[in-house]
Amino acid sequence: RRLASGGTSLMKPIAFNRTLRHLVALPILLLLILGSFLLWQIQATARAQRELDHSERITDRLQELQNLFIDQETGLRGFQLTGDPVMLAPWRAAAAPIQSRFSDLQQMLAGDPVQSAQLTQLRGQYSQWLGFADAVLHQSAAALNAAGMNRRGKAMMDAIRATVGAMQLHETNLREEQYRHARWLQRRELFSLLASFLIVGTILAFFTRHHVRAISASYLRRIAEITKRSDDLFDSQQWFQ
């Protein structure tokens, strides 16, 4: 890699150009690697945040479903107490939104077999309660407030509320675990960022220092050689004169 000339060692032009290319290419390569690594970290953190948001939406849908069940139960109970069909307005208004919430939850829980099984159970319990409600609507006024019928309806709705509560608890536990995982990812991302900059900075400093010193030394030797040749030429001219 060196060329002996005039008692000095000089860097060949090919080696000089290669060193310059290395000085330019290495930082770019390291920055690309660092950028890819940080992008992977950011994607992992974003994915954890999406999972948290997804769990929040499931919890909201479950609460909405619970409120709609209460509306239907309240409307049916009002009809039982008064026999007035007007009291069934909340019962009728909640029917379509309940089916919509069931459809939303079925899609949102597709990746969770535990919650999917509980949702299927909840559908079955609600269908049974609807059968009970339909029977109540066709009862005579004297039979509407029968104690046995009221206890049966309450037991069915209690079972529905218990299933919804179990699903909400499952989502709460899952969300807490996801939150801890998201916090860990954020800390890992920060630590990785600092460590990556430290490692890349150290590599660049060492590599640049090594090559710049080699180029500088070659440059100084070249100047010394030119100076010596100039002095020799001057001495030769003086001798000739």
CSV table of N, CA and C in Angstrom, one decimal, residues 57 60-62 64-65 68-69 72 93-108 119 123 126:
chain,number,residue,atom,x,y,z
A,57,ARG,N,-61.0,-0.1,23.3
A,57,ARG,CA,-62.2,-0.1,22.6
A,57,ARG,C,-63.1,-1.3,22.9
A,60,ASP,N,-64.8,-0.4,26.1
A,60,ASP,CA,-65.9,0.5,25.9
A,60,ASP,C,-67.1,-0.2,25.3
A,61,ARG,N,-66.9,-1.1,24.3
A,61,ARG,CA,-68.0,-1.8,23.7
A,61,ARG,C,-68.8,-2.6,24.7
A,62,LEU,N,-68.0,-3.3,25.6
A,62,LEU,CA,-68.6,-4.1,26.7
A,62,LEU,C,-69.5,-3.2,27.6
A,64,GLU,N,-70.9,-0.3,26.9
A,64,GLU,CA,-72.0,0.1,26.1
A,64,GLU,C,-73.1,-1.0,26.1
A,65,LEU,N,-72.6,-2.3,25.9
A,65,LEU,CA,-73.5,-3.4,25.8
A,65,LEU,C,-74.2,-3.6,27.2
A,68,LEU,N,-76.9,-1.1,27.5
A,68,LEU,CA,-78.1,-1.4,26.7
A,68,LEU,C,-78.9,-2.5,27.3
A,69,PHE,N,-78.2,-3.5,27.9
A,69,PHE,CA,-78.9,-4.5,28.6
A,69,PHE,C,-79.8,-3.9,29.8
A,72,GLN,N,-82.9,-2.3,28.4
A,72,GLN,CA,-83.9,-3.2,28.1
A,72,GLN,C,-84.6,-3.8,29.3
A,93,ALA,N,-85.7,0.4,21.7
A,93,ALA,CA,-84.6,1.3,21.2
A,93,ALA,C,-83.2,0.6,21.4
A,94,ALA,N,-83.1,-0.3,22.3
A,94,ALA,CA,-81.8,-0.9,22.6
A,94,ALA,C,-81.6,-2.1,21.7
A,95,ALA,N,-82.6,-2.7,21.1
A,95,ALA,CA,-82.5,-4.0,20.4
A,95,ALA,C,-81.5,-3.9,19.3
A,96,ALA,N,-81.6,-2.9,18.4
A,96,ALA,CA,-80.6,-2.9,17.2
A,96,ALA,C,-79.2,-2.5,17.7
A,97,PRO,N,-79.0,-1.6,18.6
A,97,PRO,CA,-77.6,-1.3,19.1
A,97,PRO,C,-77.0,-2.5,19.7
A,98,ILE,N,-77.8,-3.3,20.4
A,98,ILE,CA,-77.2,-4.5,21.1
A,98,ILE,C,-76.6,-5.5,20.0
A,99,GLN,N,-77.4,-5.7,18.9
A,99,GLN,CA,-76.9,-6.6,17.9
A,99,GLN,C,-75.6,-6.0,17.2
A,100,SER,N,-75.6,-4.7,17.1
A,100,SER,CA,-74.5,-4.0,16.5
A,100,SER,C,-73.2,-4.2,17.4
A,101,ARG,N,-73.4,-4.0,18.7
A,101,ARG,CA,-72.3,-4.2,19.6
A,101,ARG,C,-71.8,-5.7,19.6
A,102,PHE,N,-72.7,-6.6,19.5
A,102,PHE,CA,-72.3,-8.0,19.4
A,102,PHE,C,-71.4,-8.2,18.1
A,103,SER,N,-71.8,-7.6,17.0
A,103,SER,CA,-71.1,-7.8,15.8
A,103,SER,C,-69.7,-7.2,15.9
A,104,ASP,N,-69.6,-6.0,16.5
A,104,ASP,CA,-68.3,-5.3,16.7
A,104,ASP,C,-67.4,-6.1,17.6
A,105,LEU,N,-67.9,-6.7,18.7
A,105,LEU,CA,-67.1,-7.4,19.6
A,105,LEU,C,-66.7,-8.7,19.0
A,106,GLN,N,-67.5,-9.3,18.1
A,106,GLN,CA,-67.1,-10.6,17.5
A,106,GLN,C,-65.9,-10.4,16.6
A,107,GLN,N,-65.8,-9.2,15.9
A,107,GLN,CA,-64.7,-8.9,15.1
A,107,GLN,C,-63.4,-8.5,15.9
A,108,MET,N,-63.7,-7.8,17.0
A,108,MET,CA,-62.6,-7.3,17.8
A,108,MET,C,-61.9,-8.4,18.6
A,119,LEU,N,-67.9,-14.4,24.7
A,119,LEU,CA,-68.9,-13.7,23.9
A,119,LEU,C,-70.0,-14.6,23.4
A,123,ARG,N,-74.0,-14.3,24.2
A,123,ARG,CA,-75.0,-14.3,23.2
A,123,ARG,C,-76.1,-15.3,23.6
A,126,TYR,N,-78.2,-14.0,26.5
A,126,TYR,CA,-79.0,-12.9,26.0
A,126,TYR,C,-80.2,-13.4,25.2
